Short mmCIF file of C-alpha atoms in Angstrom, two decimals:
data_model
loop_
_atom_site.label_atom_id
_atom_site.label_comp_id
_atom_site.label_asym_id
_atom_site.label_seq_id
_atom_site.Cartn_x
_atom_site.Cartn_y
_atom_site.Cartn_z
CA MET A 18 -50.23 9.08 15.75
CA THR A 19 -48.87 6.14 17.80
CA ASP A 20 -50.20 3.94 15.20
CA ASN A 21 -47.36 5.00 12.90
CA ILE A 22 -44.37 4.09 15.47
CA GLN A 23 -42.70 0.96 14.14
CA LYS A 24 -42.44 -1.47 17.38
CA PRO A 25 -39.13 -3.19 17.90
CA LYS A 26 -38.77 -6.44 16.49
CA ALA A 27 -37.65 -9.55 18.14
CA ASN A 28 -34.24 -11.02 17.20
CA SER A 29 -34.24 -14.65 18.18
CA LEU A 30 -30.61 -15.13 17.54
CA TRP A 31 -29.68 -13.31 20.95
CA GLY A 32 -31.54 -16.20 22.84
CA GLY A 33 -33.78 -15.79 25.77
CA ARG A 34 -32.30 -12.76 27.60
CA PHE A 35 -34.17 -10.35 25.48
CA GLU A 36 -38.18 -10.19 25.66
CA GLY A 37 -38.69 -7.13 23.69
CA GLY A 38 -36.84 -6.51 20.04
CA VAL A 39 -34.62 -4.06 18.49
CA SER A 40 -36.06 -0.52 16.81
CA ASP A 41 -35.38 -0.01 13.17
CA ILE A 42 -32.75 2.37 14.08
CA MET A 43 -30.94 -0.02 16.18
CA GLU A 44 -31.15 -2.49 13.65
CA LYS A 45 -29.68 -0.12 10.93
CA ILE A 46 -26.53 1.04 13.39
CA ASN A 47 -25.96 -2.29 14.56
CA ALA A 48 -25.98 -4.35 11.16
CA SER A 49 -22.70 -4.68 9.40
CA ILE A 50 -23.92 -7.30 6.49
CA ASP A 51 -23.74 -4.77 3.69
CA PHE A 52 -19.81 -4.56 4.19
CA ASP A 53 -18.89 -7.57 5.90
CA LYS A 54 -20.48 -9.96 3.37
CA ILE A 55 -17.19 -9.57 1.53
CA LEU A 56 -15.91 -12.12 4.12
CA TYR A 57 -17.97 -14.88 3.28
CA ARG A 58 -15.19 -17.16 1.92
CA GLN A 59 -13.15 -16.79 5.22
CA ASP A 60 -16.18 -17.14 7.36
CA ILE A 61 -17.03 -20.43 5.34
CA ARG A 62 -13.67 -21.52 5.48
CA GLY A 63 -13.11 -21.16 9.05
CA SER A 64 -16.47 -22.94 9.95
CA ILE A 65 -15.31 -25.78 7.93
CA GLU A 66 -12.27 -26.10 9.74
CA HIS A 67 -13.81 -25.48 13.01
CA CYS A 68 -16.35 -28.23 12.37
CA LYS A 69 -13.78 -30.73 11.48
CA MET A 70 -11.92 -30.08 14.61
CA LEU A 71 -15.41 -30.57 16.78
CA VAL A 72 -15.76 -34.12 14.90
CA ASN A 73 -12.17 -34.94 15.29
CA THR A 74 -12.11 -33.98 19.42
CA ALA A 75 -15.66 -35.92 19.53
CA ILE A 76 -17.55 -32.69 20.62
CA ILE A 77 -19.96 -33.08 17.75
CA SER A 78 -21.08 -36.32 15.92
CA ALA A 79 -19.24 -37.37 12.50
CA GLU A 80 -22.95 -37.34 11.02
CA ASP A 81 -23.71 -33.55 12.12
CA GLY A 82 -20.33 -32.72 10.93
CA GLU A 83 -20.56 -34.13 7.36
CA ALA A 84 -24.04 -32.13 7.16
CA ILE A 85 -22.69 -29.33 8.50
CA GLN A 86 -19.76 -29.01 5.85
CA LYS A 87 -22.03 -29.93 2.96
CA GLY A 88 -24.51 -26.96 4.01
CA LEU A 89 -21.43 -24.91 4.14
CA ALA A 90 -20.28 -25.67 0.75
CA GLN A 91 -23.79 -25.13 -0.79
CA ILE A 92 -24.11 -21.76 0.90
CA GLU A 93 -20.72 -20.77 -0.97
CA LYS A 94 -22.15 -21.96 -3.86
CA GLU A 95 -25.19 -19.88 -3.47
CA ILE A 96 -23.40 -16.78 -2.57
CA GLU A 97 -20.97 -16.99 -5.74
CA ALA A 98 -24.00 -17.52 -7.75
CA GLY A 99 -25.96 -14.57 -6.77
CA GLU A 100 -28.57 -16.71 -5.10
CA PHE A 101 -28.24 -15.90 -1.37
CA GLU A 102 -30.41 -13.41 0.32
CA PHE A 103 -28.67 -11.19 2.57
CA SER A 104 -30.57 -10.07 5.67
CA ALA A 105 -29.61 -6.94 7.76
CA ALA A 106 -31.77 -8.26 10.56
CA LEU A 107 -29.24 -11.06 10.85
CA GLU A 108 -26.62 -8.54 11.44
CA ASP A 109 -23.69 -9.76 9.92
CA ILE A 110 -22.04 -12.63 7.63
CA HIS A 111 -21.72 -14.96 10.54
CA MET A 112 -25.31 -14.88 11.54
CA ASN A 113 -26.39 -14.94 7.83
CA VAL A 114 -24.51 -17.88 7.09
CA GLU A 115 -25.54 -19.79 10.12
CA ALA A 116 -29.28 -19.06 9.53
CA ARG A 117 -29.04 -20.22 6.10
CA LEU A 118 -27.48 -23.21 7.25
CA THR A 119 -30.23 -23.99 9.83
CA GLU A 120 -32.75 -23.90 6.80
CA ILE A 121 -30.72 -26.36 4.92
CA ILE A 122 -29.82 -29.13 7.64
CA GLY A 123 -32.06 -28.12 10.48
CA PRO A 124 -31.24 -27.96 14.11
CA ALA A 125 -27.86 -29.79 13.76
CA ALA A 126 -26.42 -26.08 12.28
CA GLY A 127 -26.71 -25.09 16.02
CA ARG A 128 -23.83 -27.53 16.76
CA LEU A 129 -21.25 -25.33 14.56
CA HIS A 130 -21.06 -22.62 17.22
CA THR A 131 -20.03 -24.78 19.95
CA ALA A 132 -16.80 -23.61 21.59
CA ARG A 133 -16.54 -20.38 19.49
CA SER A 134 -17.88 -17.11 19.62
CA ARG A 135 -18.55 -14.39 16.92
CA ASN A 136 -15.63 -12.63 18.64
CA ASP A 137 -13.18 -15.09 17.78
CA GLN A 138 -15.17 -15.95 14.34
CA VAL A 139 -14.73 -12.48 13.19
CA ALA A 140 -10.95 -12.00 14.34
CA THR A 141 -10.32 -15.26 12.22
CA ASP A 142 -12.32 -14.04 9.20
CA PHE A 143 -10.69 -10.62 9.37
CA LYS A 144 -7.15 -11.97 9.72
CA LEU A 145 -7.47 -14.40 6.79
CA TYR A 146 -8.60 -11.19 4.73
CA VAL A 147 -5.80 -9.25 5.81
CA ARG A 148 -3.26 -12.11 5.23
CA ASP A 149 -4.65 -12.29 1.69
CA ALA A 150 -4.38 -8.42 1.32
CA CYS A 151 -0.84 -8.68 2.34
CA ASP A 152 0.15 -11.28 -0.11
CA GLN A 153 -1.69 -9.22 -2.97
CA ALA A 154 -0.11 -6.06 -2.12
CA ASP A 155 3.43 -7.73 -2.15
CA GLU A 156 2.70 -9.20 -5.66
CA ALA A 157 1.26 -5.89 -6.80
CA LEU A 158 4.51 -4.13 -5.83
CA LYS A 159 6.82 -6.79 -7.32
CA ALA A 160 4.89 -5.80 -10.69
CA LEU A 161 5.65 -2.17 -10.21
CA GLN A 162 9.19 -2.69 -9.24
CA ILE A 163 9.59 -4.82 -12.34
CA ALA A 164 7.99 -1.95 -14.51
CA LEU A 165 10.78 0.43 -12.75
CA ILE A 166 13.56 -1.49 -13.59
CA GLU A 167 12.83 -1.75 -17.03
CA LYS A 168 12.35 2.01 -17.35
CA ALA A 169 15.88 2.27 -15.52
CA GLU A 170 17.57 -0.08 -17.76
CA GLU A 171 16.09 1.71 -20.74
CA ASN A 172 17.23 5.13 -19.35
CA ALA A 173 20.37 4.36 -17.53
CA ASP A 174 22.17 7.35 -19.29
CA ALA A 175 19.30 9.74 -20.05
CA ILE A 176 20.26 12.68 -18.01
CA ILE A 177 17.74 14.63 -16.14
CA PRO A 178 18.02 17.54 -13.48
CA GLY A 179 18.40 16.19 -10.05
CA PHE A 180 16.27 18.66 -7.65
CA THR A 181 16.27 19.80 -4.02
CA HIS A 182 13.93 22.27 -2.88
CA LEU A 183 12.44 21.79 -6.53
CA GLN A 184 15.49 23.68 -7.51
CA SER A 185 17.93 22.57 -10.01
CA ALA A 186 20.87 20.66 -7.99
CA GLN A 187 22.97 18.42 -9.95
CA PRO A 188 22.58 16.16 -13.24
CA VAL A 189 21.43 12.71 -12.48
CA THR A 190 20.25 9.84 -15.05
CA PHE A 191 16.55 9.08 -15.68
CA GLY A 192 17.30 5.50 -14.66
CA HIS A 193 18.72 6.54 -11.11
CA HIS A 194 15.87 8.28 -10.53
CA MET A 195 13.35 5.30 -11.33
CA LEU A 196 15.47 2.99 -9.03
CA ALA A 197 15.07 5.53 -6.34
CA TYR A 198 11.42 4.48 -6.27
CA PHE A 199 12.41 0.70 -6.53
CA GLU A 200 14.10 1.08 -3.20
CA MET A 201 10.97 2.70 -1.65
CA PHE A 202 8.75 -0.06 -2.80
CA THR A 203 11.22 -2.53 -1.69
CA ARG A 204 10.93 -1.13 1.82
CA ASP A 205 7.22 -1.20 1.50
CA ARG A 206 7.20 -4.91 0.39
CA ALA A 207 9.32 -5.70 3.48
CA ARG A 208 6.80 -3.99 5.61
CA PHE A 209 3.64 -6.01 4.05
CA GLN A 210 5.74 -9.18 4.56
CA ASP A 211 6.54 -8.34 8.32
CA ALA A 212 3.08 -7.52 9.02
CA ARG A 213 1.91 -10.80 7.55
CA ARG A 214 4.23 -12.88 9.51
CA ARG A 215 3.30 -11.09 12.94
CA LEU A 216 -0.48 -11.44 12.09
CA ASN A 217 -0.24 -15.44 11.35
CA GLU A 218 -1.76 -16.61 14.59
CA CYS A 219 -4.94 -18.25 14.81
CA PRO A 220 -7.63 -16.37 16.87
CA LEU A 221 -10.13 -19.66 16.67
CA GLY A 222 -10.73 -20.86 20.17
CA ALA A 223 -10.56 -18.06 22.09
CA ALA A 224 -14.15 -17.84 22.13
CA ALA A 225 -15.82 -14.84 23.82
CA LEU A 226 -12.67 -13.57 25.43
CA ALA A 227 -11.91 -16.40 27.88
CA GLY A 228 -11.34 -19.62 25.83
CA THR A 229 -13.83 -22.49 26.14
CA SER A 230 -14.15 -25.51 28.51
CA PHE A 231 -14.80 -27.88 25.68
CA PRO A 232 -11.82 -30.14 24.63
CA ILE A 233 -11.15 -28.42 21.58
CA ASP A 234 -7.54 -28.55 19.32
CA ARG A 235 -6.68 -25.08 18.46
CA HIS A 236 -3.33 -26.32 16.89
CA GLN A 237 -5.43 -28.37 14.42
CA THR A 238 -7.67 -25.43 13.17
CA ALA A 239 -4.63 -23.11 13.16
CA GLU A 240 -2.45 -25.37 10.84
CA ALA A 241 -5.51 -26.23 8.68
CA LEU A 242 -6.19 -22.37 8.09
CA GLY A 243 -2.32 -21.94 7.16
CA PHE A 244 -1.57 -20.05 10.47
CA ASP A 245 1.56 -20.48 12.20
CA ARG A 246 0.06 -21.28 15.84
CA PRO A 247 -2.83 -20.35 17.76
CA THR A 248 -2.93 -17.00 19.66
CA ALA A 249 -1.56 -17.22 23.10
CA ASN A 250 -3.74 -15.24 25.14
CA SER A 251 -7.67 -15.27 24.59
CA MET A 252 -8.39 -11.68 25.97
CA ASP A 253 -5.87 -10.61 23.46
CA THR A 254 -7.09 -12.37 20.66
CA VAL A 255 -10.76 -11.15 20.55
CA SER A 256 -9.51 -7.25 21.32
CA ASP A 257 -6.44 -7.19 18.92
CA ARG A 258 -6.73 -5.23 15.62
CA ASP A 259 -3.14 -4.62 15.11
CA PHE A 260 -3.11 -6.70 12.17
CA ALA A 261 -5.64 -4.39 10.31
CA LEU A 262 -3.76 -1.29 11.73
CA GLU A 263 -0.08 -2.74 10.36
CA PHE A 264 -1.50 -3.43 7.29
CA MET A 265 -3.06 0.06 6.72
CA ALA A 266 0.12 1.76 8.09
CA ALA A 267 2.15 -0.34 5.33
CA ALA A 268 -0.37 0.74 2.78
CA SER A 269 -0.20 4.27 3.79
CA ILE A 270 3.50 4.64 3.78
CA SER A 271 3.38 2.82 0.27
CA ALA A 272 0.63 5.15 -0.88
CA VAL A 273 2.58 8.20 0.07
CA HIS A 274 5.40 6.73 -2.29
CA ILE A 275 2.94 6.17 -4.97
CA SER A 276 1.88 9.60 -4.48
CA ARG A 277 5.44 11.10 -4.72
CA LEU A 278 5.72 9.51 -8.00
CA ALA A 279 2.53 10.53 -9.11
CA GLU A 280 3.47 14.04 -8.40
CA GLU A 281 6.76 13.96 -10.41
CA MET A 282 4.77 12.43 -13.13
CA VAL A 283 2.20 15.02 -13.08
CA THR A 284 5.20 17.71 -13.09
CA TRP A 285 7.10 16.03 -15.91
CA SER A 286 4.28 15.52 -18.26
CA CYS A 287 3.14 19.28 -18.27
CA ALA A 288 4.31 21.35 -21.36
CA GLN A 289 6.80 23.34 -19.47
CA PHE A 290 8.83 20.28 -18.77
CA GLY A 291 7.84 17.91 -21.31
CA PHE A 292 10.20 15.22 -19.80
CA ILE A 293 7.48 12.23 -20.40
CA GLU A 294 4.29 11.67 -22.20
CA MET A 295 1.55 9.64 -20.62
CA SER A 296 -0.68 7.31 -22.77
CA ASP A 297 -4.12 7.75 -23.61
CA SER A 298 -4.87 4.65 -21.32
CA PHE A 299 -4.07 7.09 -18.39
CA THR A 300 -5.05 10.45 -19.28
CA THR A 301 -8.16 12.31 -20.02
CA GLY A 302 -9.16 15.29 -22.04
CA SER A 303 -10.71 18.76 -21.21
CA SER A 304 -14.30 19.35 -21.84
CA ILE A 305 -13.71 22.80 -23.55
CA MET A 306 -9.96 22.79 -24.19
CA PRO A 307 -9.16 20.22 -27.01
CA GLN A 308 -5.43 20.58 -26.74
CA LYS A 309 -5.44 19.37 -23.10
CA ARG A 310 -3.99 15.73 -22.09
CA ASN A 311 -4.74 15.84 -18.23
CA PRO A 312 -2.71 13.34 -16.20
CA ASP A 313 -6.03 12.29 -14.14
CA ALA A 314 -4.58 8.71 -13.20
CA ALA A 315 -1.37 10.17 -11.41
CA GLU A 316 -3.65 12.91 -9.84
CA LEU A 317 -6.07 10.22 -8.46
CA CYS A 318 -3.36 8.22 -7.35
CA ARG A 319 -2.04 11.31 -5.59
CA GLY A 320 -5.41 12.02 -3.96
CA LYS A 321 -6.31 8.68 -3.00
CA SER A 322 -3.22 8.23 -1.00
CA GLY A 323 -5.06 10.50 1.61
CA ARG A 324 -8.08 8.36 1.75
CA ILE A 325 -5.81 5.27 2.61
CA ILE A 326 -4.15 7.34 5.43
CA GLY A 327 -7.79 8.43 6.63
CA SER A 328 -8.62 4.96 6.95
CA LEU A 329 -5.69 4.29 9.04
CA ASN A 330 -6.39 7.29 11.39
CA SER A 331 -10.06 6.41 11.67
CA LEU A 332 -9.13 2.92 13.00
CA LEU A 333 -6.37 4.17 15.16
CA VAL A 334 -8.92 6.85 16.77
CA THR A 335 -11.34 3.76 17.22
CA MET A 336 -9.12 1.76 19.07
CA LYS A 337 -7.51 4.04 21.26
CA GLY A 338 -10.10 4.23 23.94
CA LEU A 339 -11.09 0.86 24.07
CA ALA A 340 -10.59 -1.35 27.42
CA LEU A 341 -10.35 -5.17 26.96
CA THR A 342 -11.74 -6.82 25.41
CA PHE A 343 -14.41 -6.63 22.60
CA SER A 344 -16.44 -3.57 22.00
CA LYS A 345 -19.00 -2.87 19.31
CA ASP A 346 -16.86 0.08 18.19
CA MET A 347 -14.46 -2.57 16.67
CA GLN A 348 -17.00 -3.23 13.89
CA GLU A 349 -15.87 -0.26 12.68
CA ASP A 350 -12.76 -1.65 11.66
CA LYS A 351 -14.14 -3.18 8.60
CA GLU A 352 -15.30 -0.67 6.45
CA ALA A 353 -12.07 1.31 7.08
CA THR A 354 -9.74 -1.82 6.26
CA PHE A 355 -12.01 -3.00 3.13
CA ASP A 356 -11.54 0.54 1.42
CA ALA A 357 -8.01 0.77 2.22
CA VAL A 358 -7.45 -2.69 0.75
CA GLU A 359 -9.24 -1.79 -2.67
CA THR A 360 -7.85 1.85 -2.88
CA TYR A 361 -4.40 0.80 -2.36
CA SER A 362 -5.01 -2.05 -4.87
CA LEU A 363 -6.53 0.41 -7.30
CA ILE A 364 -3.65 2.97 -7.11
CA ILE A 365 -0.74 0.39 -7.29
CA ALA A 366 -2.40 -1.07 -10.51
CA ALA A 367 -2.65 2.57 -12.14
CA MET A 368 0.81 3.34 -11.20
CA THR A 369 2.19 0.36 -12.67
CA GLY A 370 0.34 1.01 -15.79
CA MET A 371 1.34 4.35 -16.21
CA VAL A 372 5.20 3.52 -15.57
CA GLU A 373 4.85 0.82 -18.23
CA ASP A 374 3.45 3.13 -20.69
CA MET A 375 5.03 6.34 -20.26
CA LYS A 376 7.31 7.54 -23.17
CA VAL A 377 10.47 9.18 -21.73
CA ASN A 378 11.73 12.54 -23.67
CA ALA A 379 15.31 12.24 -23.21
CA ASP A 380 16.13 15.66 -25.25
CA ASN A 381 13.73 17.64 -23.27
CA MET A 382 15.50 16.35 -20.08
CA ARG A 383 18.81 17.29 -21.29
CA ARG A 384 17.80 20.51 -22.25
CA ALA A 385 16.52 21.15 -18.82
CA THR A 386 19.94 20.56 -17.44
CA GLU A 387 21.35 23.54 -19.31
CA VAL A 388 19.84 26.08 -16.88
CA GLY A 389 20.34 26.35 -13.03
CA PHE A 390 24.31 25.97 -13.13
CA ILE A 391 23.71 22.45 -12.54
CA THR A 392 27.41 21.73 -12.49
CA ALA A 393 28.22 23.84 -9.71
CA THR A 394 29.10 21.14 -7.46
CA ASP A 395 31.47 19.53 -9.89
CA LEU A 396 33.45 22.92 -10.33
CA ALA A 397 33.56 23.20 -6.33
CA ASP A 398 34.86 19.72 -6.26
CA TRP A 399 37.35 20.18 -8.99
CA VAL A 400 38.75 23.16 -6.97
CA VAL A 401 39.25 20.82 -3.75
CA ARG A 402 40.68 17.97 -5.89
CA VAL A 403 42.91 19.76 -8.44
CA LEU A 404 43.87 23.29 -6.53
CA GLY A 405 43.92 21.66 -2.96
CA LEU A 406 41.69 24.28 -1.41
CA PRO A 407 39.35 23.56 1.55
CA PHE A 408 35.98 22.87 0.24
CA ARG A 409 34.42 25.91 2.35
CA GLU A 410 36.73 28.01 0.27
CA ALA A 411 35.96 26.20 -2.99
CA HIS A 412 31.99 26.64 -2.14
CA HIS A 413 32.78 30.61 -1.82
CA ILE A 414 34.71 30.58 -5.17
CA THR A 415 31.97 28.52 -7.02
CA GLY A 416 29.56 30.81 -5.88
CA SER A 417 31.27 33.89 -7.03
CA LEU A 418 31.70 32.30 -10.41
CA VAL A 419 27.93 31.46 -10.34
CA ALA A 420 27.03 34.96 -9.69
CA MET A 421 29.47 36.03 -12.70
CA ALA A 422 27.72 33.48 -15.05
CA GLU A 423 24.37 34.64 -13.97
CA LYS A 424 24.97 38.54 -14.76
CA LYS A 425 26.83 37.55 -17.96
CA GLY A 426 23.65 35.15 -19.08
CA CYS A 427 25.38 32.08 -19.53
CA ASP A 428 26.12 28.82 -17.86
CA LEU A 429 29.31 27.89 -15.85
CA ASP A 430 30.95 26.82 -19.25
CA GLY A 431 30.08 29.89 -21.08
CA LEU A 432 32.48 31.87 -18.91
CA THR A 433 36.05 32.53 -20.25
CA LEU A 434 39.25 30.97 -18.81
CA THR A 435 40.10 34.63 -18.04
CA GLU A 436 36.72 35.27 -16.48
CA MET A 437 37.51 32.46 -13.99
CA GLN A 438 40.87 33.40 -13.03
CA ASP A 439 39.77 37.00 -12.15
CA VAL A 440 38.03 35.08 -8.99
CA GLU A 441 40.57 32.45 -8.53
CA PRO A 442 43.94 32.78 -10.47
CA LYS A 443 45.00 29.08 -10.11
CA ILE A 444 41.95 27.85 -12.01
CA SER A 445 43.28 26.02 -15.34
CA GLU A 446 41.83 25.00 -18.77
CA ASP A 447 41.24 21.50 -17.14
CA VAL A 448 38.54 23.22 -15.04
CA PHE A 449 36.25 22.52 -18.54
CA SER A 450 36.47 18.91 -18.19
CA VAL A 451 34.22 18.92 -15.49
CA LEU A 452 31.42 21.37 -16.52
CA SER A 453 29.72 19.32 -19.05
CA VAL A 454 26.43 17.16 -17.70
CA ASP A 455 27.72 14.02 -19.37
CA LYS A 456 31.15 14.17 -17.22
CA SER A 457 29.21 14.96 -14.17
CA VAL A 458 27.11 12.03 -14.24
CA ALA A 459 29.82 9.73 -15.60
CA SER A 460 31.93 10.58 -12.40
CA ARG A 461 29.27 9.66 -9.93
CA VAL A 462 30.71 5.96 -9.68
CA SER A 463 30.28 5.65 -5.80
CA PHE A 464 28.24 2.72 -4.72
CA GLY A 465 24.58 3.46 -5.12
CA GLY A 466 25.58 6.71 -7.34
CA THR A 467 24.10 7.92 -10.49
CA ALA A 468 26.67 7.17 -13.31
CA PRO A 469 25.43 5.11 -16.04
CA SER A 470 27.94 2.32 -15.33
CA GLU A 471 26.59 2.23 -11.76
CA VAL A 472 22.91 2.50 -12.51
CA LEU A 473 23.40 -0.78 -14.83
CA LYS A 474 25.06 -2.68 -11.71
CA GLN A 475 22.20 -1.68 -9.60
CA VAL A 476 19.54 -2.83 -12.29
CA ALA A 477 21.45 -5.93 -12.37
CA ALA A 478 21.27 -6.36 -8.24
CA ALA A 479 17.64 -5.19 -8.39
CA LYS A 480 16.67 -8.09 -10.59
CA GLU A 481 18.26 -10.43 -8.26
CA ARG A 482 16.75 -8.82 -5.30
CA ILE A 483 13.06 -9.33 -6.64
#
């Protein structure tokens, strides 16, 4: 039976320390090439700039440097053409590239790894990737904001019930509602921009954890790779994954905002509301109910937000117990971050498309304001403003009038003046001037309010802000 046991295979990349090899299980749990090969562009770019620095500081010869750079350029073309053979035995993207470089140019390839470690190399690759993801998120959010601004401008005077506790509260404009999400995504953009600023320090040169004795120029590689400066502490450099956590934290908060809008779109599009109609591009049908138009894209945006939050939680849990500096646990950072980046990119693109395509049914929105005594606050404000009563007393009077209208089966403007005066004798005919939803909305002219005139001002300001 022992004949069937697979013996450990040697791994020459680890040098002379190990006489034996790794088992198949160890190879499988240790390898990251299946997912970190996505970093090939960042890895090759970082290696090229590291090579240039080694030449400039006379650590390696110009001849070797030229050969290395040409070899790396060839490898990038091979990967992009689908001609590169990735090997799990070589563990990760760094070793796969280095092994292929050795095949192309021979022993000179080994000089590339002078004055660096896989620890600072992967940190650099990963930072470059997350930095690009921050930029892409910012651009995607801007596109979504533009879509929201357009919908807000088109519907600056379309009246919709505003809810608290999912109960009719006060009338607002749909344009105002759209601009609420514009503000959320403005904060999201600021978070991604802030995370990008903080991560923009170059890890190259930290080596394994202690720096290097070679006379490298870390400022050269930092500048060449678009970083603001080199990282200041080599131990922190190789153990830091704050940049990935910050990206996923920003993405998680933004995904919550997307999910909230998705939830509203699901509600608004159902037959019982009918506030919006979603296009065929972002809906599906039922396998047995031909009348249905299911808001699947919105539901998936809502569902996938949890996936992004889960990725953040996964990395937080991974990092919380790690002493300085690098531990293999940190290999688990990539899949969580890659999945968060991909998922976030997908849901923000889907939400942008849904906002752009959705058809607003203003008539149904207005009809929904006819129930729920939605101008009750306007009535209370009128009692305070015109009759001079304290708001708490006005609140009580209005509550009594709401109860009276509920028993009568009408809205507040369905009560007669006599009926109102039975509750408060000072109420005059002028009270009816505030009981229409149009006048209610038009009166909310405070800065950031829902009046159509104010919404148009905020639309103009939003266009300037983005």
